[in-house]
Coordinates of C-alpha atoms in Angstrom, one line a residue:
A1 CA 0.0 0.0 0.0
N2 CA 1.2 3.5 -0.6
S3 CA 2.0 5.8 2.4
E4 CA -1.2 7.8 1.9
T5 CA -3.4 4.7 2.2
E6 CA -1.3 3.5 5.2
S7 CA -1.8 6.9 6.8
D8 CA -5.6 6.6 6.4
I9 CA -5.7 3.3 8.4
D10 CA -2.8 3.7 10.8
P11 CA -4.1 5.2 14.0
L12 CA -0.8 6.7 15.1
K13 CA -0.2 8.6 11.8
R14 CA -3.8 9.6 11.6
R15 CA -3.7 11.1 15.1
L16 CA -0.5 13.0 14.3
E17 CA -2.2 14.5 11.3
H18 CA -5.2 15.5 13.3
L19 CA -3.1 17.4 15.9
H20 CA -1.9 19.8 13.1
T21 CA 0.4 22.1 15.2
Q22 CA 1.6 19.5 17.7
P23 CA 4.8 17.8 16.4
C24 CA 4.5 14.7 18.5
L25 CA 2.2 12.4 20.5
I26 CA 2.6 12.5 24.3
L27 CA 2.8 9.0 25.8
D28 CA 2.3 8.3 29.5
G29 CA 5.1 7.6 32.0
G30 CA 6.1 4.6 34.1
L31 CA 2.9 2.9 35.2
G32 CA 4.7 1.0 37.9
T33 CA 6.2 4.3 39.2
A34 CA 2.7 5.8 39.2
L35 CA 1.4 2.9 41.2
N36 CA 4.3 3.2 43.7
E37 CA 3.3 6.9 44.1
L38 CA -0.2 5.8 44.9
G39 CA 1.1 3.5 47.7
L40 CA 1.6 0.1 46.1
N41 CA 5.0 -1.5 46.9
E42 CA 7.3 -2.8 44.2
D43 CA 5.9 -6.3 44.2
D44 CA 2.3 -5.3 44.3
A45 CA 2.8 -2.9 41.4
W46 CA 4.6 -5.6 39.3
E47 CA 1.9 -8.1 40.0
A48 CA -1.0 -5.7 39.6
P49 CA -2.2 -6.9 36.2
K50 CA -3.0 -10.3 37.7
R51 CA -4.6 -8.9 40.8
L52 CA -7.5 -6.7 39.6
A53 CA -9.8 -8.7 41.8
D54 CA -8.2 -6.9 44.7
K55 CA -10.4 -3.7 44.9
H56 CA -7.6 -1.5 46.2
I57 CA -5.2 -2.6 43.4
R58 CA -7.9 -2.1 40.7
E59 CA -8.6 1.4 42.0
C60 CA -4.9 2.3 42.0
V61 CA -4.5 1.1 38.4
K62 CA -7.5 3.1 37.3
R63 CA -6.5 6.1 39.2
A64 CA -3.0 6.0 37.6
H65 CA -4.6 5.8 34.2
L66 CA -6.9 8.8 35.0
D67 CA -4.0 10.8 36.4
F68 CA -2.0 10.4 33.2
L69 CA -5.0 11.3 31.1
E70 CA -5.5 14.4 33.1
S71 CA -1.8 15.3 32.7
G72 CA -2.4 15.7 29.0
V73 CA -1.2 12.5 27.3
D74 CA -2.3 11.5 23.8
I75 CA -1.6 7.8 24.3
L76 CA -2.5 5.7 27.4
T77 CA -0.8 2.4 27.9
T78 CA -2.7 -0.6 29.2
N79 CA -1.3 -2.4 32.3
T80 CA -0.5 -5.6 30.3
Y81 CA 3.2 -5.5 30.3
H82 CA 3.7 -8.2 32.9
M83 CA 1.0 -10.9 32.7
G84 CA 2.9 -14.1 33.5
E85 CA 5.3 -15.6 36.0
R86 CA 9.1 -15.4 36.2
M87 CA 9.3 -19.1 35.3
I88 CA 12.3 -19.6 33.0
E89 CA 15.5 -21.0 34.5
F90 CA 18.5 -20.7 32.2
G91 CA 18.3 -23.6 29.8
A92 CA 14.9 -24.8 31.1
T93 CA 11.9 -25.6 29.0
Y94 CA 9.3 -22.8 28.7
Q95 CA 5.8 -23.9 29.6
D96 CA 3.2 -21.7 28.0
F97 CA 0.2 -20.4 29.9
D98 CA -3.1 -18.6 29.2
V99 CA -3.0 -14.9 29.7
N100 CA -6.1 -14.0 27.7
Q101 CA -8.2 -13.2 30.8
V102 CA -5.5 -11.0 32.3
A103 CA -5.1 -9.1 29.1
I104 CA -8.9 -8.7 28.7
E105 CA -9.4 -7.3 32.2
N106 CA -6.6 -4.8 32.0
I107 CA -7.6 -3.6 28.5
T108 CA -11.1 -3.2 29.7
L109 CA -10.0 -1.2 32.7
A110 CA -7.9 1.2 30.6
K111 CA -11.0 1.7 28.3
E112 CA -13.1 2.5 31.4
A113 CA -10.6 5.1 32.5
I114 CA -10.6 6.8 29.0
D115 CA -14.5 6.6 28.8
E116 CA -14.7 8.3 32.3
F117 CA -12.2 10.9 31.4
M118 CA -13.9 11.8 28.1
V119 CA -17.3 12.2 29.9
K120 CA -15.7 14.4 32.6
K121 CA -13.6 16.5 30.3
N122 CA -16.0 17.0 27.4
D123 CA -13.9 19.9 26.0
G124 CA -13.5 18.9 22.4
R125 CA -10.3 17.1 23.0
L126 CA -9.6 14.1 20.8
R127 CA -10.1 10.7 22.5
P128 CA -6.7 9.5 23.6
L129 CA -5.3 6.4 21.8
M130 CA -4.9 3.2 23.8
A131 CA -1.6 1.3 23.4
M132 CA -1.5 -2.3 24.5
A133 CA 1.8 -3.0 26.2
V134 CA 3.6 -6.3 25.3
S135 CA 6.8 -7.0 27.1
S136 CA 10.1 -8.7 26.2
F137 CA 10.5 -12.4 26.7
S138 CA 13.1 -11.5 29.3
T139 CA 10.4 -10.6 31.8
V140 CA 9.6 -14.3 32.4
I141 CA 13.3 -15.2 33.1
K142 CA 13.9 -15.8 36.8
G143 CA 16.5 -13.4 38.3
R144 CA 16.6 -11.2 35.3
A145 CA 15.6 -7.6 34.7
E146 CA 14.9 -6.6 31.1
T147 CA 16.3 -3.0 31.2
A148 CA 19.8 -2.7 29.8
N149 CA 20.9 -0.4 32.6
R150 CA 21.0 -2.9 35.4
E151 CA 23.4 -4.1 38.0
V152 CA 23.6 -7.8 38.9
A153 CA 25.4 -9.9 41.4
E154 CA 28.8 -11.1 40.0
G155 CA 28.5 -14.1 37.8
V156 CA 24.7 -14.4 37.5
D157 CA 23.8 -12.3 34.5
Y158 CA 23.7 -15.3 32.2
C159 CA 21.2 -14.0 29.8
R160 CA 23.3 -11.6 27.7
Y161 CA 23.3 -14.3 25.1
E162 CA 21.6 -13.9 21.8
G163 CA 18.0 -15.3 22.0
F164 CA 18.3 -15.3 25.8
G165 CA 19.9 -18.8 25.6
V166 CA 16.6 -20.5 24.6
E167 CA 15.4 -22.1 21.4
E168 CA 13.6 -19.8 18.9
H169 CA 10.3 -21.7 19.1
L170 CA 10.1 -20.7 22.8
L171 CA 10.3 -17.0 21.8
K172 CA 7.6 -17.5 19.2
S173 CA 5.4 -19.3 21.7
Y174 CA 5.7 -16.4 24.2
F175 CA 4.8 -13.7 21.7
H176 CA 1.9 -15.7 20.2
S177 CA 0.6 -16.1 23.8
R178 CA 0.5 -12.3 24.1
L179 CA -1.1 -11.7 20.8
T180 CA -3.8 -14.3 20.6
D181 CA -6.9 -13.7 18.4
V182 CA -9.0 -13.5 21.5
I183 CA -6.8 -10.7 22.9
L184 CA -6.7 -8.9 19.6
R185 CA -10.4 -9.1 19.1
H186 CA -11.0 -7.7 22.6
A187 CA -8.4 -5.0 21.9
Q188 CA -10.4 -4.0 18.8
Q189 CA -13.7 -3.8 20.7
C190 CA -12.0 -1.6 23.3
Q191 CA -10.5 0.7 20.6
V192 CA -6.9 -0.2 21.1
G193 CA -5.0 1.7 18.4
V194 CA -1.5 0.3 18.7
L195 CA 0.6 -2.5 20.2
A196 CA 3.5 -1.2 22.2
I197 CA 6.0 -4.1 22.0
E198 CA 8.7 -2.8 24.3
T199 CA 12.0 -3.3 26.0
L200 CA 13.3 -5.7 23.4
G201 CA 17.0 -6.3 24.0
D202 CA 17.9 -9.0 21.6
G203 CA 18.3 -9.3 17.8
A204 CA 16.8 -12.7 17.5
E205 CA 13.8 -11.6 19.6
V206 CA 13.3 -8.6 17.2
G207 CA 13.2 -11.0 14.3
V208 CA 10.7 -13.3 16.1
V209 CA 8.4 -10.4 16.9
C210 CA 8.3 -9.4 13.3
E211 CA 7.4 -12.9 12.2
V212 CA 4.6 -13.1 14.8
L213 CA 3.3 -9.7 13.7
E214 CA 3.3 -10.8 10.1
S215 CA 1.4 -13.9 10.9
K216 CA -1.2 -11.7 12.6
G217 CA -1.2 -9.2 9.7
E218 CA -4.7 -9.8 8.5
V219 CA -6.2 -9.7 12.1
L220 CA -4.4 -6.5 12.9
R221 CA -5.3 -4.9 9.6
D222 CA -9.0 -5.8 10.1
A223 CA -8.9 -4.5 13.7
G224 CA -7.2 -1.2 12.6
I225 CA -4.4 -1.8 15.1
S226 CA -0.8 -0.9 14.3
A227 CA 2.4 -1.6 16.3
W228 CA 5.5 0.1 17.5
V229 CA 8.6 -1.8 18.7
T230 CA 11.1 -0.3 21.1
L231 CA 14.5 -1.5 22.1
T232 CA 16.5 -1.3 25.4
C233 CA 20.1 -0.3 24.7
S234 CA 23.3 -0.6 26.6
D235 CA 25.0 2.2 24.6
T236 CA 24.5 4.0 21.4
E237 CA 25.5 1.0 19.3
T238 CA 24.1 -2.1 20.9
V239 CA 20.9 -3.5 22.4
D240 CA 21.1 -5.4 25.7
T241 CA 22.3 -8.8 24.5
G242 CA 24.9 -7.4 22.1
A243 CA 23.2 -7.2 18.7
S244 CA 23.7 -3.9 16.9
V245 CA 21.0 -1.3 17.0
T246 CA 21.4 -0.9 13.2
H247 CA 20.7 -4.6 12.6
C248 CA 17.6 -4.5 14.8
V249 CA 16.2 -1.4 13.1
E250 CA 16.9 -2.8 9.7
I251 CA 14.7 -5.8 10.6
L252 CA 11.9 -3.6 11.9
A253 CA 12.1 -1.3 8.8
R254 CA 11.1 -4.3 6.6
C255 CA 8.1 -5.3 8.7
Q256 CA 4.9 -3.9 7.3
Q257 CA 3.0 -4.3 10.5
V258 CA 5.4 -2.0 12.4
S259 CA 4.5 1.7 12.1
G260 CA 6.9 3.0 14.8
V261 CA 10.5 2.1 15.9
G262 CA 12.3 3.4 18.9
I263 CA 13.9 3.1 22.3
N264 CA 12.5 2.6 25.8
C265 CA 13.8 1.8 29.3
T266 CA 17.2 3.2 28.3
E267 CA 19.3 5.9 30.0
P268 CA 18.2 9.3 28.8
H269 CA 21.7 10.5 27.8
L270 CA 21.7 7.9 25.1
I271 CA 18.4 8.9 23.5
A272 CA 19.6 11.8 21.3
P273 CA 22.3 9.8 19.5
L274 CA 20.0 6.8 19.2
I275 CA 17.3 9.0 17.6
D276 CA 19.8 10.1 15.0
K277 CA 20.9 6.5 14.4
I278 CA 17.3 5.2 14.0
K279 CA 16.4 8.0 11.6
G280 CA 19.5 7.3 9.6
V281 CA 18.8 3.5 9.3
L282 CA 15.1 4.1 8.4
R283 CA 16.2 6.6 5.7
D284 CA 18.7 4.1 4.3
C285 CA 16.0 1.4 4.3
N286 CA 13.5 3.8 2.6
A287 CA 11.3 3.5 5.6
Q288 CA 11.0 7.1 6.8
D289 CA 7.2 6.7 7.1
K290 CA 7.8 4.8 10.3
L291 CA 7.5 7.0 13.4
V292 CA 10.3 7.4 15.9
V293 CA 9.2 6.5 19.4
V294 CA 11.2 7.2 22.6
Y295 CA 10.4 6.7 26.3
P296 CA 13.5 6.4 28.4
N297 CA 13.8 5.5 32.1
S298 CA 15.1 8.0 34.6
G299 CA 18.8 7.1 34.2
E300 CA 18.9 5.2 37.5
T301 CA 20.3 1.7 37.6
Y302 CA 18.1 -1.3 38.4
L303 CA 19.7 -3.4 41.1
C304 CA 18.9 -6.8 39.9
R305 CA 20.3 -8.5 43.0
E306 CA 19.8 -8.7 46.7
L307 CA 19.9 -5.2 48.2
E308 CA 23.0 -4.4 50.3
E309 CA 23.2 -2.5 53.5
G310 CA 21.9 1.0 53.1
E311 CA 20.0 0.2 49.9
T312 CA 16.2 0.6 50.3
E313 CA 14.9 0.1 46.7
H314 CA 15.9 -1.6 43.5
W315 CA 16.2 1.6 41.4
A316 CA 19.2 3.8 42.5
W317 CA 21.6 6.4 41.1
K318 CA 24.9 5.0 40.1
R319 CA 27.6 5.7 42.7
N320 CA 30.3 6.5 40.1
G321 CA 30.7 6.9 36.4
V322 CA 28.1 7.9 33.9
G323 CA 24.9 8.6 35.6
E324 CA 26.5 9.7 38.9
E325 CA 24.2 12.0 40.9
G326 CA 24.3 15.5 39.6
T327 CA 25.9 14.6 36.3
S328 CA 24.4 17.0 33.7
G329 CA 21.5 15.4 31.8
V330 CA 21.6 12.0 33.5
G331 CA 21.7 12.6 37.3
E332 CA 19.0 13.4 39.7
E333 CA 18.9 17.0 38.7
W334 CA 18.2 16.4 35.0
R335 CA 14.8 17.8 33.8
F336 CA 12.8 15.3 31.7
E337 CA 10.7 18.0 30.0
E338 CA 13.8 19.9 28.8
E339 CA 15.4 16.8 27.3
A340 CA 12.0 15.6 25.8
L341 CA 11.6 18.9 24.0
K342 CA 15.0 18.4 22.4
W343 CA 14.0 14.8 21.3
V344 CA 10.9 16.3 19.6
E345 CA 13.1 18.8 17.8
Q346 CA 15.3 15.9 16.6
G347 CA 12.3 14.2 15.1
A348 CA 10.8 11.9 17.7
Q349 CA 7.1 11.7 17.1
V350 CA 6.0 9.7 20.1
V351 CA 7.6 10.8 23.4
G352 CA 6.9 9.6 27.0
G353 CA 8.6 7.9 29.9
C354 CA 9.3 4.4 31.2
C355 CA 10.5 3.3 34.6
R356 CA 10.8 6.1 37.2
I357 CA 9.5 8.8 34.9
T358 CA 6.7 10.3 37.0
L359 CA 3.3 11.7 36.4
T360 CA 4.6 15.1 37.3
Q361 CA 7.4 14.9 34.7
I362 CA 4.9 13.9 32.0
A363 CA 2.6 16.8 33.0
H364 CA 5.4 19.3 32.8
F365 CA 6.4 18.0 29.4
A366 CA 2.8 18.3 28.2
D367 CA 2.6 21.9 29.5
R368 CA 5.9 22.9 27.9
L369 CA 5.0 21.3 24.6
K370 CA 1.7 23.2 24.6
D371 CA 3.5 26.5 25.5
K372 CA 6.0 25.9 22.7
N373 CA 3.3 25.2 20.2
S374 CA 1.5 28.4 21.2
D375 CA 4.7 30.4 20.8
D376 CA 5.4 28.9 17.4
S377 CA 1.9 29.4 16.0

């Protein structure tokens, strides 16, 4: 199909066109972080998708969605990132499981939040898009965190192997379980506009995702659902397990079902050079019609190990080196909204936050972007 036809059916591109003066779509921030701010501990926030029967957890998830909507986001992410168990030991067999009901409940809750927000606002604002989060295979590996900027106990980070050290059919089984026809039909009924397939840190995994999306091409097309795929990067050249960013983006550039390519859960000081790299690869692949999507984490390191004396939570500022407290652009004093505006000027078309990016930071970015648009018009 030509780009004009694709634009007519692609909800991301269509929404950008409808915004006219706004150069990007604002994505929400870290949902787990928002749940922490509402009083859930780290474990409860992580397990929240499977615990909506708990009235307090359900209310917190809905409140977090509503808070992000009220902050000015254009895209709300469903709480479907973590729907399984950490069940894979290195080299063990992956046993698939049914996540349909978990996905359906969380998609429905996000729709309820958007419906409630639209009734309450009623100010002519476009209905926010819903993005269904789909996590990396690495989220079901015991003892592993998926973000590339993590710190582990010595000798235990065994999964920086291509394909996470498992057979390819296990990767395919995982992504098929997240994108069943049952889930996608419900997503269509609830007006999900895009799949946010995120925190991919492996080249083989990227290839598998594209195969699965292509196998679902007709279902996605009929449902009017597009997809973006975002990578977690160790530096400006490589994703988590060592594949080159260039190689991964080249794979994504060839996938017709992918309408956005980008970076998430990566240190913010890496985002600007990675935007340039992604744009360059898409240009070389004649795929400039794909949107550039970025939503970094705070720049803190995830302590993927037992906490030591004096450590109170698993996200912490590095004690030395890049990311040290106070370092310009990547320490505690960096201002998300200032950096985000620069990413928009670079050409990022969907911008938000991942782990430890707060509701307040997203709200400040939305306000600054609105002010900038008013000044420019």
